[in-house]
Amino acid sequence: MPTVKPVKEKSDDVSKFRPISLLNTGGKVLEKLLINRINHHVFAHDIMNKNQYGFTPQRSTKDAAMAVKGFVEEGLAAGEIIVLISLDKGDFDAAWWPSILNGLKAYNCPQNLYNLSKSYFSQRSAVLSFNNDSIQRTVTKGPRKDPAAGQDTGTAYTIP
């Protein structure tokens, strides 16, 4: 479902639209359960990268910014040259599902959770309907989300 980006006056330019996905209630419940179980496994086995800030309970982008600030201040105080390169790799909406499954397997995810994740990621499709036409495509990446609408449809991890 295309929606006009906030603070964009005219809606006649296609660049002013962004896609969102609408999941049914059952899909949302399953996704939330899956995310909670993966979180439990990752935190119970202490395999979360210490530098992971996004999608991590009690950590935010402000915490990440403060960590960078502290690193820079330490380096400058020691007379070091500091170079910062920031890359936005996206989040769960750009995560390739086979890579997620490989990560779950590599970190000894319980077999039932792995199988549920594999099943959840299989045979997914997206349908775009506009006027009386529709296009359906197989998808291999996570669903889009609309943070402005409070949608949280995924979790991304950096595992050491």
Coordinates of N, CA, C and O in Angstrom, one line a residue:
M1 N 0.9 -1.2 0.0 CA 0.0 0.0 0.0 C 0.9 1.2 0.0 O 1.6 1.4 0.9
P2 N 0.9 2.0 -1.1 CA 1.7 3.2 -1.1 C 1.1 4.3 -0.2 O -0.1 4.5 -0.2
T3 N 1.9 5.0 0.5 CA 1.4 6.2 1.3 C 2.3 7.4 1.0 O 3.5 7.2 0.7
V4 N 1.8 8.6 1.1 CA 2.6 9.8 0.9 C 3.5 10.0 2.1 O 3.1 9.8 3.3
K5 N 4.8 10.3 1.9 CA 5.7 10.6 2.9 C 5.2 11.8 3.7 O 4.7 12.7 3.2
P6 N 5.4 11.8 5.1 CA 5.0 12.9 5.9 C 5.7 14.2 5.4 O 6.8 14.1 4.9
V7 N 5.1 15.3 5.5 CA 5.6 16.6 5.2 C 5.8 16.8 3.7 O 6.6 17.7 3.3
K8 N 5.2 16.0 2.9 CA 5.2 16.2 1.5 C 3.9 16.7 1.0 O 2.9 16.1 1.2
E9 N 3.9 17.9 0.4 CA 2.6 18.6 0.1 C 1.9 17.9 -1.0 O 0.7 17.7 -0.9
K10 N 2.6 17.7 -2.2 CA 1.9 17.2 -3.3 C 2.1 15.7 -3.4 O 3.1 15.1 -3.1
S11 N 1.0 15.0 -3.9 CA 1.1 13.6 -4.0 C 1.1 13.1 -5.4 O 0.8 11.9 -5.7
D12 N 1.5 14.0 -6.4 CA 1.5 13.6 -7.8 C 2.8 13.1 -8.2 O 3.0 12.7 -9.4
D13 N 3.8 13.2 -7.4 CA 5.2 12.7 -7.8 C 5.4 11.4 -7.1 O 5.3 11.3 -5.9
V14 N 5.8 10.4 -7.9 CA 6.0 9.0 -7.4 C 7.1 8.9 -6.3 O 7.0 8.1 -5.4
S15 N 8.1 9.8 -6.3 CA 9.1 9.8 -5.4 C 8.7 10.2 -4.0 O 9.4 10.0 -3.0
K16 N 7.5 10.7 -3.9 CA 7.0 11.2 -2.6 C 6.2 10.1 -1.9 O 5.5 10.3 -0.8
F17 N 6.2 8.9 -2.4 CA 5.5 7.7 -1.9 C 6.5 6.7 -1.3 O 7.6 6.6 -1.7
R18 N 6.1 6.0 -0.3 CA 6.9 4.9 0.2 C 6.0 3.7 0.4 O 4.8 3.9 0.8
P19 N 6.5 2.5 0.3 CA 5.7 1.3 0.5 C 5.6 0.9 1.9 O 6.5 1.2 2.7
I20 N 4.5 0.4 2.3 CA 4.3 -0.2 3.6 C 3.6 -1.6 3.4 O 3.1 -1.8 2.3
S21 N 3.8 -2.5 4.3 CA 3.1 -3.7 4.2 C 2.0 -3.9 5.3 O 2.2 -3.4 6.4
L22 N 1.0 -4.5 5.0 CA -0.1 -4.7 5.9 C -0.2 -6.2 6.2 O -0.5 -7.0 5.3
L23 N 0.2 -6.7 7.4 CA 0.2 -8.1 7.7 C -1.1 -8.4 8.4 O -1.6 -7.5 9.2
N24 N -1.6 -9.6 8.2 CA -2.8 -9.9 9.0 C -2.5 -10.1 10.5 O -1.3 -10.3 10.8
T25 N -3.5 -10.2 11.3 CA -3.2 -10.3 12.7 C -2.5 -11.5 13.1 O -1.5 -11.5 13.9
G26 N -2.8 -12.6 12.5 CA -2.1 -13.9 12.8 C -0.7 -13.8 12.4 O 0.2 -14.3 13.2
G27 N -0.3 -13.1 11.3 CA 1.1 -13.0 10.9 C 1.8 -12.1 11.9 O 3.0 -12.3 12.2
K28 N 1.2 -11.0 12.4 CA 1.8 -10.2 13.4 C 2.1 -10.9 14.7 O 3.1 -10.7 15.3
V29 N 1.1 -11.7 15.1 CA 1.3 -12.4 16.4 C 2.4 -13.4 16.2 O 3.3 -13.5 17.1
L30 N 2.5 -14.2 15.1 CA 3.5 -15.2 14.9 C 4.9 -14.5 14.8 O 5.9 -14.9 15.4
E31 N 5.0 -13.3 14.1 CA 6.2 -12.6 14.0 C 6.7 -12.1 15.4 O 7.9 -12.2 15.7
K32 N 5.8 -11.6 16.2 CA 6.2 -11.1 17.5 C 6.7 -12.3 18.4 O 7.7 -12.2 19.1
L33 N 6.0 -13.5 18.3 CA 6.4 -14.6 19.1 C 7.8 -15.1 18.6 O 8.7 -15.4 19.5
L34 N 8.0 -15.1 17.3 CA 9.3 -15.5 16.8 C 10.4 -14.6 17.2 O 11.5 -15.0 17.7
I35 N 10.2 -13.3 17.2 CA 11.1 -12.3 17.6 C 11.5 -12.5 19.1 O 12.6 -12.4 19.5
N36 N 10.4 -12.7 19.9 CA 10.6 -12.8 21.4 C 11.5 -14.1 21.7 O 12.3 -14.0 22.5
R37 N 11.2 -15.2 20.9 CA 12.0 -16.4 21.2 C 13.4 -16.2 20.7 O 14.4 -16.7 21.4
I38 N 13.7 -15.6 19.6 CA 15.0 -15.3 19.1 C 15.8 -14.4 20.1 O 16.9 -14.7 20.5
N39 N 15.1 -13.4 20.6 CA 15.7 -12.5 21.6 C 16.1 -13.3 22.8 O 17.2 -13.1 23.4
H40 N 15.2 -14.2 23.3 CA 15.5 -15.0 24.5 C 16.7 -15.8 24.3 O 17.6 -15.8 25.1
H41 N 16.8 -16.5 23.1 CA 18.0 -17.3 22.9 C 19.3 -16.5 22.8 O 20.3 -16.9 23.4
V42 N 19.2 -15.4 22.1 CA 20.4 -14.6 21.9 C 20.9 -14.0 23.3 O 22.1 -14.0 23.6
F43 N 20.0 -13.5 24.1 CA 20.4 -12.9 25.4 C 20.7 -14.0 26.4 O 21.6 -13.8 27.2
A44 N 20.0 -15.1 26.4 CA 20.2 -16.1 27.4 C 21.6 -16.8 27.2 O 22.2 -17.2 28.1
H45 N 22.1 -16.8 25.9 CA 23.4 -17.4 25.7 C 24.5 -16.3 25.4 O 25.6 -16.7 25.0
D46 N 24.2 -15.1 25.8 CA 25.2 -14.0 25.7 C 25.9 -14.0 24.4 O 27.2 -13.9 24.4
I47 N 25.2 -14.1 23.3 CA 25.9 -14.0 22.0 C 25.6 -12.7 21.2 O 26.0 -12.6 20.0
M48 N 25.0 -11.8 21.9 CA 24.7 -10.5 21.2 C 26.0 -9.7 21.2 O 26.7 -9.6 22.2
N49 N 26.4 -9.1 20.1 CA 27.5 -8.3 20.0 C 27.4 -7.1 20.9 O 26.4 -6.4 21.0
K50 N 28.4 -6.8 21.7 CA 28.4 -5.7 22.6 C 28.2 -4.3 21.9 O 27.8 -3.4 22.6
N51 N 28.5 -4.2 20.7 CA 28.4 -3.0 19.9 C 27.0 -2.9 19.2 O 26.8 -2.0 18.4
Q52 N 26.1 -3.8 19.5 CA 24.8 -3.8 18.9 C 23.9 -2.8 19.7 O 23.7 -3.0 20.9
Y53 N 23.4 -1.8 19.0 CA 22.5 -0.8 19.7 C 21.1 -0.9 19.2 O 20.1 -0.8 20.0
G54 N 20.9 -1.0 17.9 CA 19.6 -1.0 17.3 C 18.9 -2.3 17.7 O 19.5 -3.4 17.8
F55 N 17.6 -2.2 17.9 CA 16.7 -3.4 18.1 C 17.2 -4.2 19.4 O 17.1 -5.4 19.4
T56 N 17.8 -3.4 20.3 CA 18.3 -4.1 21.5 C 17.6 -3.4 22.7 O 17.6 -2.2 22.9
P57 N 17.0 -4.2 23.6 CA 16.3 -3.6 24.8 C 17.2 -2.8 25.6 O 18.4 -3.1 25.8
Q58 N 16.7 -1.6 26.0 CA 17.5 -0.7 26.9 C 18.6 0.0 26.2 O 19.5 0.5 26.9
R59 N 18.7 -0.1 24.8 CA 19.8 0.6 24.1 C 19.2 1.3 22.9 O 18.2 0.8 22.3
S60 N 19.7 2.5 22.6 CA 19.1 3.3 21.5 C 20.2 3.9 20.7 O 21.4 3.7 20.9
T61 N 19.8 4.6 19.7 CA 20.8 5.4 18.8 C 21.5 6.4 19.6 O 22.6 6.7 19.3
K62 N 20.8 7.0 20.7 CA 21.5 7.9 21.5 C 22.7 7.2 22.3 O 23.8 7.8 22.4
D63 N 22.5 6.0 22.7 CA 23.6 5.2 23.3 C 24.7 5.0 22.4 O 25.9 5.1 22.7
A64 N 24.4 4.7 21.1 CA 25.4 4.5 20.1 C 26.2 5.8 19.9 O 27.4 5.7 19.8
A65 N 25.5 6.9 19.8 CA 26.2 8.2 19.6 C 27.1 8.5 20.7 O 28.2 9.0 20.5
M66 N 26.7 8.2 21.9 CA 27.5 8.5 23.1 C 28.7 7.6 23.1 O 29.8 8.0 23.5
A67 N 28.6 6.3 22.7 CA 29.7 5.4 22.6 C 30.7 5.9 21.6 O 32.0 5.9 21.8
V68 N 30.3 6.4 20.4 CA 31.2 7.0 19.4 C 31.8 8.2 20.0 O 33.1 8.4 19.8
K69 N 31.1 9.1 20.7 CA 31.6 10.3 21.3 C 32.8 9.9 22.2 O 33.8 10.6 22.2
G70 N 32.5 9.0 23.1 CA 33.5 8.5 24.1 C 34.8 8.0 23.4 O 35.9 8.3 23.7
F71 N 34.6 7.2 22.3 CA 35.7 6.7 21.5 C 36.5 7.8 20.9 O 37.8 7.8 21.0
V72 N 35.9 8.8 20.3 CA 36.5 9.9 19.7 C 37.3 10.7 20.7 O 38.4 11.1 20.5
E73 N 36.6 11.0 21.9 CA 37.3 11.8 22.9 C 38.5 11.2 23.4 O 39.6 11.8 23.6
E74 N 38.5 9.8 23.6 CA 39.7 9.1 24.1 C 40.8 9.2 23.1 O 41.9 9.4 23.4
G75 N 40.4 9.0 21.8 CA 41.5 9.1 20.7 C 42.1 10.4 20.6 O 43.3 10.5 20.5
L76 N 41.3 11.5 20.7 CA 41.8 12.8 20.6 C 42.7 13.1 21.8 O 43.7 13.8 21.6
A77 N 42.3 12.7 22.9 CA 43.1 13.0 24.2 C 44.4 12.2 24.1 O 45.4 12.7 24.6
A78 N 44.5 11.1 23.3 CA 45.7 10.4 23.2 C 46.5 10.9 22.0 O 47.6 10.3 21.6
G79 N 46.0 11.9 21.3 CA 46.7 12.5 20.1 C 46.6 11.7 18.9 O 47.3 11.8 17.9
E80 N 45.6 10.8 18.8 CA 45.3 10.0 17.6 C 44.5 10.7 16.6 O 43.8 11.7 16.9
I81 N 44.6 10.3 15.4 CA 43.8 10.8 14.3 C 42.5 10.0 14.2 O 42.6 8.8 14.2
I82 N 41.4 10.6 14.2 CA 40.1 9.9 14.2 C 39.5 10.1 12.8 O 39.3 11.2 12.3
V83 N 39.0 9.0 12.2 CA 38.3 9.0 11.0 C 37.0 8.1 11.2 O 37.1 7.0 11.8
L84 N 35.9 8.7 10.9 CA 34.6 8.1 11.1 C 33.9 7.9 9.8 O 33.7 8.8 9.0
I85 N 33.6 6.6 9.5 CA 32.8 6.3 8.3 C 31.5 5.7 8.8 O 31.5 4.7 9.6
S86 N 30.4 6.2 8.4 CA 29.1 5.6 8.9 C 28.3 5.1 7.7 O 28.1 5.8 6.7
L87 N 28.0 3.8 7.8 CA 27.2 3.2 6.7 C 25.9 2.7 7.2 O 25.8 2.1 8.3
D88 N 24.8 3.1 6.5 CA 23.5 2.6 6.9 C 23.2 1.4 6.1 O 22.9 1.4 4.9
K89 N 23.2 0.2 6.7 CA 23.0 -1.0 6.0 C 21.5 -1.4 6.0 O 21.2 -2.5 5.5
G90 N 20.7 -0.6 6.6 CA 19.3 -1.0 6.7 C 19.0 -1.9 7.9 O 19.9 -2.2 8.7
D91 N 17.8 -2.3 8.1 CA 17.5 -3.2 9.2 C 16.8 -4.4 8.7 O 17.1 -4.9 7.6
F92 N 15.9 -5.0 9.4 CA 15.3 -6.3 9.1 C 14.6 -6.2 7.7 O 14.5 -7.2 7.0
D93 N 14.1 -5.1 7.3 CA 13.4 -5.0 6.0 C 14.4 -5.2 4.9 O 13.9 -5.5 3.8
A94 N 15.7 -5.2 5.1 CA 16.7 -5.5 4.0 C 17.5 -6.7 4.3 O 18.4 -7.1 3.6
A95 N 17.1 -7.4 5.4 CA 17.9 -8.6 5.8 C 17.5 -9.8 4.9 O 16.3 -10.1 4.7
W96 N 18.5 -10.5 4.3 CA 18.3 -11.6 3.5 C 18.0 -12.8 4.3 O 18.8 -13.2 5.2
W97 N 16.9 -13.4 4.2 CA 16.4 -14.5 5.1 C 17.4 -15.7 5.1 O 17.6 -16.2 6.2
P98 N 18.0 -16.2 4.0 CA 18.9 -17.3 4.1 C 20.1 -17.0 5.1 O 20.6 -17.8 5.8
S99 N 20.5 -15.7 5.1 CA 21.6 -15.3 6.0 C 21.1 -15.4 7.4 O 21.9 -15.8 8.3
I100 N 19.9 -15.0 7.7 CA 19.4 -15.1 9.1 C 19.3 -16.5 9.5 O 19.7 -16.9 10.6
L101 N 18.9 -17.4 8.6 CA 18.8 -18.8 9.0 C 20.2 -19.4 9.2 O 20.4 -20.2 10.2
N102 N 21.2 -19.0 8.4 CA 22.5 -19.5 8.6 C 23.1 -19.0 10.0 O 23.7 -19.7 10.7
G103 N 22.7 -17.7 10.3 CA 23.2 -17.2 11.6 C 22.5 -18.0 12.8 O 23.2 -18.3 13.8
L104 N 21.2 -18.3 12.7 CA 20.5 -19.0 13.7 C 21.2 -20.4 13.9 O 21.4 -20.9 15.0
K105 N 21.5 -21.1 12.8 CA 22.1 -22.4 12.8 C 23.5 -22.3 13.4 O 23.9 -23.1 14.3
A106 N 24.3 -21.3 13.0 CA 25.7 -21.1 13.5 C 25.8 -20.9 15.0 O 26.7 -21.3 15.6
Y107 N 24.7 -20.3 15.6 CA 24.7 -20.0 17.0 C 23.8 -21.0 17.8 O 23.3 -20.7 18.8
N108 N 23.7 -22.2 17.2 CA 23.0 -23.3 17.9 C 21.6 -22.9 18.4 O 21.2 -23.2 19.5
C109 N 20.9 -22.3 17.5 CA 19.5 -21.9 17.8 C 18.7 -23.2 18.0 O 18.9 -24.2 17.3
P110 N 17.8 -23.3 19.0 CA 17.0 -24.5 19.2 C 16.3 -24.9 17.8 O 15.9 -24.1 17.1
Q111 N 16.3 -26.2 17.6 CA 15.8 -26.7 16.3 C 14.4 -26.3 16.0 O 14.0 -26.0 14.9
N112 N 13.5 -26.3 17.1 CA 12.1 -25.9 16.9 C 12.0 -24.4 16.5 O 11.2 -24.1 15.6
L113 N 12.9 -23.6 17.0 CA 12.9 -22.2 16.6 C 13.4 -22.0 15.2 O 12.9 -21.2 14.4
Y114 N 14.5 -22.7 14.9 CA 15.0 -22.7 13.6 C 14.0 -23.1 12.5 O 13.8 -22.5 11.5
N115 N 13.3 -24.2 12.8 CA 12.3 -24.7 11.9 C 11.1 -23.8 11.7 O 10.6 -23.6 10.6
L116 N 10.7 -23.1 12.8 CA 9.6 -22.2 12.7 C 10.1 -21.0 11.9 O 9.3 -20.5 11.0
S117 N 11.3 -20.5 12.1 CA 11.8 -19.4 11.3 C 11.9 -19.8 9.8 O 11.5 -19.0 8.9
K118 N 12.4 -20.9 9.5 CA 12.5 -21.4 8.1 C 11.2 -21.5 7.5 O 11.0 -21.1 6.3
S119 N 10.2 -22.0 8.2 CA 8.8 -22.1 7.7 C 8.2 -20.7 7.4 O 7.6 -20.4 6.4
Y120 N 8.5 -19.8 8.4 CA 8.0 -18.4 8.3 C 8.5 -17.7 7.1 O 7.8 -16.9 6.4
F121 N 9.8 -18.0 6.7 CA 10.5 -17.3 5.6 C 10.2 -18.0 4.3 O 10.5 -17.4 3.2
S122 N 9.6 -19.1 4.3 CA 9.4 -19.8 3.0 C 8.1 -19.5 2.3 O 7.1 -19.1 3.0
Q123 N 8.1 -19.5 1.0 CA 6.9 -19.3 0.2 C 6.2 -18.0 0.5 O 5.0 -17.9 0.6
R124 N 6.9 -16.9 0.7 CA 6.3 -15.6 1.0 C 6.2 -14.8 -0.3 O 7.0 -15.0 -1.2
S125 N 5.2 -14.0 -0.4 CA 5.0 -13.2 -1.6 C 4.4 -11.9 -1.2 O 3.8 -11.7 -0.1
A126 N 4.6 -10.9 -2.1 CA 4.0 -9.6 -1.9 C 3.1 -9.3 -3.1 O 3.5 -9.6 -4.2
V127 N 2.0 -8.6 -2.8 CA 1.1 -8.3 -3.9 C 0.9 -6.8 -3.8 O 0.6 -6.2 -2.8
L128 N 1.1 -6.1 -5.0 CA 0.8 -4.7 -5.2 C -0.5 -4.6 -6.0 O -0.5 -5.1 -7.1
S129 N -1.5 -4.0 -5.4 CA -2.8 -3.8 -6.2 C -3.0 -2.3 -6.3 O -2.8 -1.5 -5.4
F130 N -3.3 -1.9 -7.6 CA -3.5 -0.5 -7.9 C -4.6 -0.5 -9.0 O -4.4 -1.1 -10.0
N131 N -5.6 0.3 -8.7 CA -6.8 0.3 -9.6 C -7.3 -1.1 -9.7 O -7.6 -1.7 -8.7
N132 N -7.4 -1.6 -10.9 CA -7.9 -3.0 -11.0 C -6.8 -4.0 -11.4 O -7.1 -5.1 -11.8
D133 N -5.6 -3.6 -11.3 CA -4.5 -4.5 -11.6 C -3.7 -4.9 -10.3 O -3.7 -4.2 -9.3
S134 N -3.1 -6.0 -10.3 CA -2.2 -6.4 -9.2 C -1.0 -7.2 -9.8 O -1.1 -7.9 -10.8
I135 N 0.1 -7.1 -9.0 CA 1.3 -7.8 -9.4 C 1.7 -8.5 -8.1 O 1.7 -8.0 -7.0
Q136 N 2.1 -9.8 -8.3 CA 2.6 -10.6 -7.2 C 4.0 -11.1 -7.4 O 4.3 -11.5 -8.5
R137 N 4.8 -10.9 -6.4 CA 6.3 -11.3 -6.5 C 6.6 -12.1 -5.3 O 6.2 -11.9 -4.2
T138 N 7.5 -13.1 -5.5 CA 8.1 -13.8 -4.4 C 9.1 -12.9 -3.7 O 9.8 -12.1 -4.3
V139 N 9.1 -12.9 -2.3 CA 10.0 -12.1 -1.6 C 11.0 -12.9 -0.8 O 10.7 -14.0 -0.3
T140 N 12.2 -12.4 -0.6 CA 13.3 -13.2 0.1 C 13.9 -12.2 1.2 O 14.9 -12.6 1.8
K141 N 13.3 -11.1 1.4 CA 13.7 -10.2 2.5 C 12.5 -9.8 3.3 O 11.4 -10.1 3.0
G142 N 12.8 -9.2 4.5 CA 11.8 -8.9 5.5 C 10.8 -7.9 5.0 O 11.0 -7.2 4.0
P143 N 9.7 -7.8 5.6 CA 8.6 -6.9 5.2 C 9.0 -5.4 5.5 O 9.8 -5.2 6.4
R144 N 8.5 -4.5 4.7 CA 8.7 -3.1 5.0 C 8.0 -2.7 6.2 O 7.0 -3.3 6.6
K145 N 8.4 -1.7 6.9 CA 7.7 -1.2 8.0 C 7.6 0.3 8.0 O 8.3 1.0 7.2
D146 N 6.7 0.8 8.8 CA 6.5 2.2 8.8 C 6.6 2.7 10.2 O 5.7 2.7 11.0
P147 N 7.9 3.1 10.6 CA 8.1 3.6 11.9 C 7.2 4.8 12.3 O 6.9 4.9 13.5
A148 N 6.9 5.6 11.4 CA 6.0 6.7 11.7 C 4.7 6.3 12.2 O 4.0 7.0 13.0
A149 N 4.2 5.1 11.8 CA 3.0 4.5 12.2 C 3.1 3.6 13.4 O 2.2 3.0 13.9
G150 N 4.4 3.5 14.0 CA 4.6 2.7 15.2 C 4.7 1.2 14.8 O 4.6 0.4 15.7
Q151 N 5.0 0.9 13.6 CA 5.1 -0.5 13.2 C 6.5 -1.0 13.5 O 7.5 -0.4 13.2
D152 N 6.6 -2.1 14.2 CA 7.8 -2.8 14.5 C 7.7 -4.2 14.0 O 7.1 -5.0 14.7
T153 N 8.2 -4.5 12.8 CA 7.9 -5.8 12.2 C 9.2 -6.6 12.1 O 9.2 -7.6 11.5
G154 N 10.3 -6.2 12.8 CA 11.5 -7.0 12.6 C 12.5 -6.7 13.6 O 12.5 -5.7 14.3
T155 N 13.5 -7.6 13.7 CA 14.6 -7.4 14.6 C 15.9 -7.7 13.8 O 15.9 -8.7 13.1
A156 N 16.9 -6.9 13.9 CA 18.2 -7.1 13.2 C 19.2 -7.2 14.2 O 19.2 -6.5 15.2
Y157 N 20.1 -8.2 14.1 CA 21.2 -8.4 15.0 C 22.6 -8.3 14.4 O 22.7 -8.6 13.2
T158 N 23.6 -7.9 15.1 CA 25.0 -8.1 14.7 C 25.5 -9.1 15.7 O 25.6 -8.7 16.9
I159 N 25.8 -10.3 15.3 CA 26.3 -11.3 16.2 C 27.8 -11.4 15.9 O 28.3 -11.4 14.8
P160 N 28.7 -11.4 17.0 CA 30.1 -11.4 16.8 C 30.6 -12.5 15.9 O 30.1 -13.5 15.8

